[in-house]
Amino acid sequence: MRRAAELLARAAWTIRRVIGAPDYAAYLAHVRRAHPDRAPLTQAAFVRDVLARKYERPGSRCC
Amino acid sequence: MTSPSVRVIAPRSTVAALGWALVALLGAGALATIALSRGEPVSAIWLLVAALCTYAIGYRFYSAFIAARIFALDDARPTPAERLADGRDFVPTNRWIVFGHHFAAIAGPGPLVGPTLAAQFGYLPGVLWIVVGVVLGGAVQDFVILCSSVRRNGKSLGQMARDEIGPVAGFTAMVAVLGIMVVLLAVLALVVVNALRSSPWGTVTIGLTIPIAMLMGVYMRWLRPGRVLEASAIGLVLLVLSLYAGRWVAEQPQLASLFTLSGRTLAVAIMIYGFAASVIPVWLLLAPRDYLSAFVKIGVVIALAVGILVALPPLQMPALTRFTDGTGPVFAGALFPFAFITIACGSISGFHALIASGTTPKLLAREGDARLVGYGGMLVESFVAVMALIAACALTPGVYFAINAPVSALGTTAQSAAAAIAAWGFVVTPLELETLARQVGESSLLSRTGGAPSLAVGMAHIFSRVLGGDSAMALWYHFAIMFEALFILTTVDADTRVGRFMLQDLGKHVWPRFGETSWTPAVVVSSGLFVAMWGHFLWQGVNDPLGGINSLWPLFGISNQLLAAVALCVATTIIIKMGKARHAWVTLLPLTWILIVTMTAGYQKLFSPLPRLGFFAHARLLEAARDGGTLPAGVASATDLGRMIANDYLDAAVAAFFLLAVLVVIADSAREWWAVVKGGKAAQSTEIPFVPRPAVAGD
């Protein structure tokens, strides 16, 4: 049962990454590890920031 | 080999060598079967086998050669994702996830539409160019640009052009990208317009995808922040419901007439949509649409592969048609060079270089992954193109030409269309055309140019054989139209926004305030300006008596291939500066071919004496009519005539600009190559120097 839940969570995470959804957990882990002195962005601010930059440059979408 | 992570090029054992020899033989046999068969319909299986064997050989040997001999990809070298990890852009990611992400970014309507249009030459030219072009051209371009960007902290193509070749090439490349986007958006929007014209079902279904995306956006922002998958699941269910909602509307006479829109109305609607998408926050529309589109994209590719494998349709289209001489109704121009222009995505697509130097290089966890993602990802896109070609060629030629030839060639009734098609030597009865239109739930399928409807009919044929039978044809048809339009509109909205940022970036050199991306007047003006740019070409296409696709698709093909030429120039420069000039043929080979093809096509579009092919000749024809006081067929007024003449000159100017831009980049590159090869200039690579990954406890 726990194993199934883990697998499901892993599958969900994989799909989220493939479709390019912002990964707040990974960001949080990164900030805590690399910059323990800094306060991380809130989830809302992080998502806003990532999405805004995604559509600024050519190369987000092809033909 | 210096590192165990660099793949060995030669097979490791005799058994492996024999196995690969078998794959090569099988592929050659399949290619021979499709090339030599005449008369009998060929089974789709031979196309699939030929493609897959060629891909396997190309991936196993050619990409290994490039990885080992040119870049010496080394997993011991930390990637930008690792060195610059920031948890946002630079995130080391599993290679299969990067592969899926990269594929979802490069695949769109391009590999579906191009092969469908090129089917007017028969299936053979298309399949050969798709399969050979990708292995030696497209996949090489994507792979080499990805490797180059990974070695340069994820630099973009424009930056690499500037840093490796020079500022002139860099600036030219940037302006060319902007121009290419204008033509791309216009032609893609035109494909949607032609698919939805007088189709209440399609219009309602596609229209509903916009509020569905916005609902998802609100859900992810306010109701359940960050729950992307929940929102996507809701979105996908609603997408299916919108398919039934469209059918319901089409069955109510009064509602149906409300949503039976003309091409002009639809064109204006798409322009408004593009403008809105560029101005409103991304979380509300762009991001949710993107998620939805990625799901549908991957789902459809898998479904199409399964459908074709189960149905294995025989190809009704001959290997070569009489239209290889350039007299075809779908688009003007002979097999050479126009087959190679019409099919861009699927063989080689310059646009991919922007993606291979965009998000993807910032995600690779290991250098070696670039081979799977860059080369392998493009092979899958090519396979999508082969499947689209199969779906189009599974239609009888009569039906194919009835859908894809313009009104000026077919007339407006099933009778006139059947007569015109009979004159081309293909058989279709008026009754067949009317029955087919009824089966797919449309009033008419005649002259629905642009490739999307004929592909949708082909896919509906294949899917309904697997699931649902004839009664499901209409649902499958509109399902196919829905996802094609979904892909296209995600390109239109995202690229309009990107175009707006590029205009603001250019404009800030004139007036700094214009570059402020959150200053509303600048946002509105730049968005409006960019929509006006592609909207003009869309409007021109909608009003063109020849159907618009005729002149716009070749222009798009030329521009996209010329962007590939720019990318290959950058790649060649990088290879030479790495001191690998003896291997530069890897990129020089596709570069030379692309230049021959695009320069020939561009020259013919400009100077061909045939009015159906050459912009100037067409303008002269219209001018002669104007001076003689007559109106050519399909032209409503003298004002329209004047506008068409102006458009011919504009198209010519745009084509000339693309050709000139590439000549500038080539000349600038050649100067740099010469300087390095002659030894006058040090072969200095701008790569980030190799520093081995620091040892981690437990390694």
mmCIF file of N, CA, C and O in Angstrom, chain B residues 162-205:
data_model
loop_
_atom_site.group_PDB
_atom_site.id
_atom_site.type_symbol
_atom_site.label_atom_id
_atom_site.label_comp_id
_atom_site.label_asym_id
_atom_site.label_seq_id
_atom_site.Cartn_x
_atom_site.Cartn_y
_atom_site.Cartn_z
ATOM 1 N N ARG B 162 26.349 35.723 -31.793
ATOM 2 C CA ARG B 162 27.104 36.953 -31.562
ATOM 3 C C ARG B 162 28.513 36.631 -31.053
ATOM 4 O O ARG B 162 29.502 37.162 -31.544
ATOM 5 N N ASP B 163 28.612 35.736 -30.086
ATOM 6 C CA ASP B 163 29.907 35.462 -29.463
ATOM 7 C C ASP B 163 30.836 34.661 -30.366
ATOM 8 O O ASP B 163 32.046 34.844 -30.335
ATOM 9 N N GLU B 164 30.274 33.727 -31.140
ATOM 10 C CA GLU B 164 31.138 32.846 -31.930
ATOM 11 C C GLU B 164 31.444 33.431 -33.300
ATOM 12 O O GLU B 164 32.545 33.297 -33.808
ATOM 13 N N ILE B 165 30.425 34.041 -33.937
ATOM 14 C CA ILE B 165 30.635 34.550 -35.294
ATOM 15 C C ILE B 165 30.949 36.038 -35.244
ATOM 16 O O ILE B 165 31.978 36.485 -35.738
ATOM 17 N N GLY B 166 30.070 36.810 -34.663
ATOM 18 C CA GLY B 166 30.322 38.249 -34.577
ATOM 19 C C GLY B 166 29.026 39.007 -34.374
ATOM 20 O O GLY B 166 27.945 38.444 -34.514
ATOM 21 N N PRO B 167 29.144 40.317 -34.047
ATOM 22 C CA PRO B 167 27.941 41.098 -33.738
ATOM 23 C C PRO B 167 26.991 41.232 -34.929
ATOM 24 O O PRO B 167 25.777 41.267 -34.747
ATOM 25 N N VAL B 168 27.543 41.307 -36.150
ATOM 26 C CA VAL B 168 26.687 41.455 -37.327
ATOM 27 C C VAL B 168 25.792 40.224 -37.459
ATOM 28 O O VAL B 168 24.560 40.321 -37.602
ATOM 29 N N ALA B 169 26.418 39.050 -37.373
ATOM 30 C CA ALA B 169 25.649 37.812 -37.481
ATOM 31 C C ALA B 169 24.648 37.706 -36.341
ATOM 32 O O ALA B 169 23.506 37.283 -36.533
ATOM 33 N N GLY B 170 25.052 38.119 -35.153
ATOM 34 C CA GLY B 170 24.176 38.027 -33.992
ATOM 35 C C GLY B 170 22.930 38.877 -34.176
ATOM 36 O O GLY B 170 21.806 38.414 -33.949
ATOM 37 N N PHE B 171 23.127 40.128 -34.627
ATOM 38 C CA PHE B 171 21.983 41.025 -34.803
ATOM 39 C C PHE B 171 21.088 40.537 -35.935
ATOM 40 O O PHE B 171 19.860 40.487 -35.815
ATOM 41 N N THR B 172 21.713 40.130 -37.045
ATOM 42 C CA THR B 172 20.931 39.634 -38.181
ATOM 43 C C THR B 172 20.094 38.436 -37.769
ATOM 44 O O THR B 172 18.915 38.344 -38.116
ATOM 45 N N ALA B 173 20.706 37.545 -37.003
ATOM 46 C CA ALA B 173 19.977 36.351 -36.589
ATOM 47 C C ALA B 173 18.770 36.734 -35.744
ATOM 48 O O ALA B 173 17.681 36.190 -35.903
ATOM 49 N N MET B 174 18.941 37.725 -34.867
ATOM 50 C CA MET B 174 17.839 38.107 -33.993
ATOM 51 C C MET B 174 16.677 38.694 -34.790
ATOM 52 O O MET B 174 15.514 38.357 -34.569
ATOM 53 N N VAL B 175 16.989 39.580 -35.735
ATOM 54 C CA VAL B 175 15.920 40.179 -36.545
ATOM 55 C C VAL B 175 15.256 39.102 -37.406
ATOM 56 O O VAL B 175 14.032 39.088 -37.572
ATOM 57 N N ALA B 176 16.071 38.162 -37.915
ATOM 58 C CA ALA B 176 15.509 37.089 -38.729
ATOM 59 C C ALA B 176 14.546 36.241 -37.906
ATOM 60 O O ALA B 176 13.476 35.859 -38.385
ATOM 61 N N VAL B 177 14.890 35.977 -36.640
ATOM 62 C CA VAL B 177 14.006 35.174 -35.783
ATOM 63 C C VAL B 177 12.658 35.878 -35.641
ATOM 64 O O VAL B 177 11.591 35.256 -35.735
ATOM 65 N N LEU B 178 12.710 37.198 -35.463
ATOM 66 C CA LEU B 178 11.461 37.954 -35.327
ATOM 67 C C LEU B 178 10.614 37.821 -36.602
ATOM 68 O O LEU B 178 9.409 37.559 -36.543
ATOM 69 N N GLY B 179 11.268 37.978 -37.751
ATOM 70 C CA GLY B 179 10.549 37.872 -39.022
ATOM 71 C C GLY B 179 9.970 36.485 -39.227
ATOM 72 O O GLY B 179 8.836 36.326 -39.703
ATOM 73 N N ILE B 180 10.744 35.481 -38.855
ATOM 74 C CA ILE B 180 10.283 34.104 -39.022
ATOM 75 C C ILE B 180 9.058 33.846 -38.157
ATOM 76 O O ILE B 180 8.105 33.190 -38.576
ATOM 77 N N MET B 181 9.062 34.425 -36.949
ATOM 78 C CA MET B 181 7.911 34.216 -36.074
ATOM 79 C C MET B 181 6.655 34.839 -36.657
ATOM 80 O O MET B 181 5.560 34.290 -36.535
ATOM 81 N N VAL B 182 6.814 35.992 -37.309
ATOM 82 C CA VAL B 182 5.655 36.649 -37.921
ATOM 83 C C VAL B 182 5.024 35.725 -38.971
ATOM 84 O O VAL B 182 3.815 35.485 -38.973
ATOM 85 N N VAL B 183 5.857 35.185 -39.858
ATOM 86 C CA VAL B 183 5.333 34.314 -40.909
ATOM 87 C C VAL B 183 4.772 33.029 -40.312
ATOM 88 O O VAL B 183 3.696 32.552 -40.702
ATOM 89 N N LEU B 184 5.472 32.475 -39.337
ATOM 90 C CA LEU B 184 5.015 31.237 -38.693
ATOM 91 C C LEU B 184 3.630 31.412 -38.084
ATOM 92 O O LEU B 184 2.718 30.603 -38.317
ATOM 93 N N LEU B 185 3.451 32.483 -37.308
ATOM 94 C CA LEU B 185 2.168 32.682 -36.630
ATOM 95 C C LEU B 185 1.055 32.898 -37.652
ATOM 96 O O LEU B 185 -0.056 32.391 -37.494
ATOM 97 N N ALA B 186 1.351 33.654 -38.718
ATOM 98 C CA ALA B 186 0.324 33.906 -39.726
ATOM 99 C C ALA B 186 -0.123 32.607 -40.370
ATOM 100 O O ALA B 186 -1.319 32.334 -40.507
ATOM 101 N N VAL B 187 0.827 31.783 -40.765
ATOM 102 C CA VAL B 187 0.449 30.578 -41.505
ATOM 103 C C VAL B 187 -0.247 29.578 -40.575
ATOM 104 O O VAL B 187 -1.212 28.922 -40.973
ATOM 105 N N LEU B 188 0.203 29.488 -39.331
ATOM 106 C CA LEU B 188 -0.455 28.559 -38.409
ATOM 107 C C LEU B 188 -1.876 29.026 -38.101
ATOM 108 O O LEU B 188 -2.819 28.228 -38.073
ATOM 109 N N ALA B 189 -2.040 30.324 -37.882
ATOM 110 C CA ALA B 189 -3.385 30.850 -37.624
ATOM 111 C C ALA B 189 -4.281 30.580 -38.834
ATOM 112 O O ALA B 189 -5.465 30.252 -38.682
ATOM 113 N N LEU B 190 -3.701 30.688 -40.028
ATOM 114 C CA LEU B 190 -4.493 30.424 -41.233
ATOM 115 C C LEU B 190 -4.946 28.966 -41.298
ATOM 116 O O LEU B 190 -6.060 28.668 -41.749
ATOM 117 N N VAL B 191 -4.081 28.067 -40.844
ATOM 118 C CA VAL B 191 -4.469 26.654 -40.807
ATOM 119 C C VAL B 191 -5.705 26.477 -39.919
ATOM 120 O O VAL B 191 -6.659 25.788 -40.283
ATOM 121 N N VAL B 192 -5.706 27.137 -38.759
ATOM 122 C CA VAL B 192 -6.861 27.036 -37.852
ATOM 123 C C VAL B 192 -8.101 27.647 -38.500
ATOM 124 O O VAL B 192 -9.192 27.070 -38.466
ATOM 125 N N VAL B 193 -7.934 28.826 -39.090
ATOM 126 C CA VAL B 193 -9.082 29.492 -39.731
ATOM 127 C C VAL B 193 -9.704 28.574 -40.780
ATOM 128 O O VAL B 193 -10.923 28.380 -40.816
ATOM 129 N N ASN B 194 -8.858 27.978 -41.619
ATOM 130 C CA ASN B 194 -9.401 27.115 -42.674
ATOM 131 C C ASN B 194 -10.076 25.869 -42.116
ATOM 132 O O ASN B 194 -11.004 25.343 -42.712
ATOM 133 N N ALA B 195 -9.612 25.412 -40.960
ATOM 134 C CA ALA B 195 -10.224 24.216 -40.375
ATOM 135 C C ALA B 195 -11.562 24.546 -39.722
ATOM 136 O O ALA B 195 -12.443 23.689 -39.643
ATOM 137 N N LEU B 196 -11.722 25.788 -39.238
ATOM 138 C CA LEU B 196 -12.933 26.137 -38.484
ATOM 139 C C LEU B 196 -13.973 26.879 -39.316
ATOM 140 O O LEU B 196 -15.112 27.046 -38.891
ATOM 141 N N ARG B 197 -13.554 27.350 -40.504
ATOM 142 C CA ARG B 197 -14.472 28.112 -41.360
ATOM 143 C C ARG B 197 -15.747 27.304 -41.599
ATOM 144 O O ARG B 197 -15.694 26.133 -41.927
ATOM 145 N N SER B 198 -16.910 27.942 -41.380
ATOM 146 C CA SER B 198 -18.222 27.302 -41.567
ATOM 147 C C SER B 198 -18.328 25.974 -40.845
ATOM 148 O O SER B 198 -18.988 25.066 -41.337
ATOM 149 N N SER B 199 -17.684 25.844 -39.709
ATOM 150 C CA SER B 199 -17.781 24.594 -38.940
ATOM 151 C C SER B 199 -18.182 24.927 -37.508
ATOM 152 O O SER B 199 -17.325 25.156 -36.651
ATOM 153 N N PRO B 200 -19.515 24.971 -37.231
ATOM 154 C CA PRO B 200 -19.943 25.324 -35.866
ATOM 155 C C PRO B 200 -19.393 24.353 -34.823
ATOM 156 O O PRO B 200 -18.985 24.774 -33.735
ATOM 157 N N TRP B 201 -19.352 23.073 -35.152
ATOM 158 C CA TRP B 201 -18.837 22.077 -34.201
ATOM 159 C C TRP B 201 -17.406 22.419 -33.800
ATOM 160 O O TRP B 201 -17.074 22.574 -32.611
ATOM 161 N N GLY B 202 -16.544 22.550 -34.822
ATOM 162 C CA GLY B 202 -15.138 22.852 -34.541
ATOM 163 C C GLY B 202 -14.984 24.177 -33.806
ATOM 164 O O GLY B 202 -14.228 24.278 -32.835
ATOM 165 N N THR B 203 -15.710 25.188 -34.244
ATOM 166 C CA THR B 203 -15.565 26.518 -33.653
ATOM 167 C C THR B 203 -15.934 26.498 -32.172
ATOM 168 O O THR B 203 -15.216 27.049 -31.331
ATOM 169 N N VAL B 204 -17.053 25.839 -31.839
ATOM 170 C CA VAL B 204 -17.478 25.793 -30.438
ATOM 171 C C VAL B 204 -16.466 25.011 -29.603
ATOM 172 O O VAL B 204 -16.050 25.443 -28.518
ATOM 173 N N THR B 205 -16.033 23.855 -30.115
ATOM 174 C CA THR B 205 -15.081 23.035 -29.360
ATOM 175 C C THR B 205 -13.788 23.800 -29.089
ATOM 176 O O THR B 205 -13.302 23.843 -27.957
#
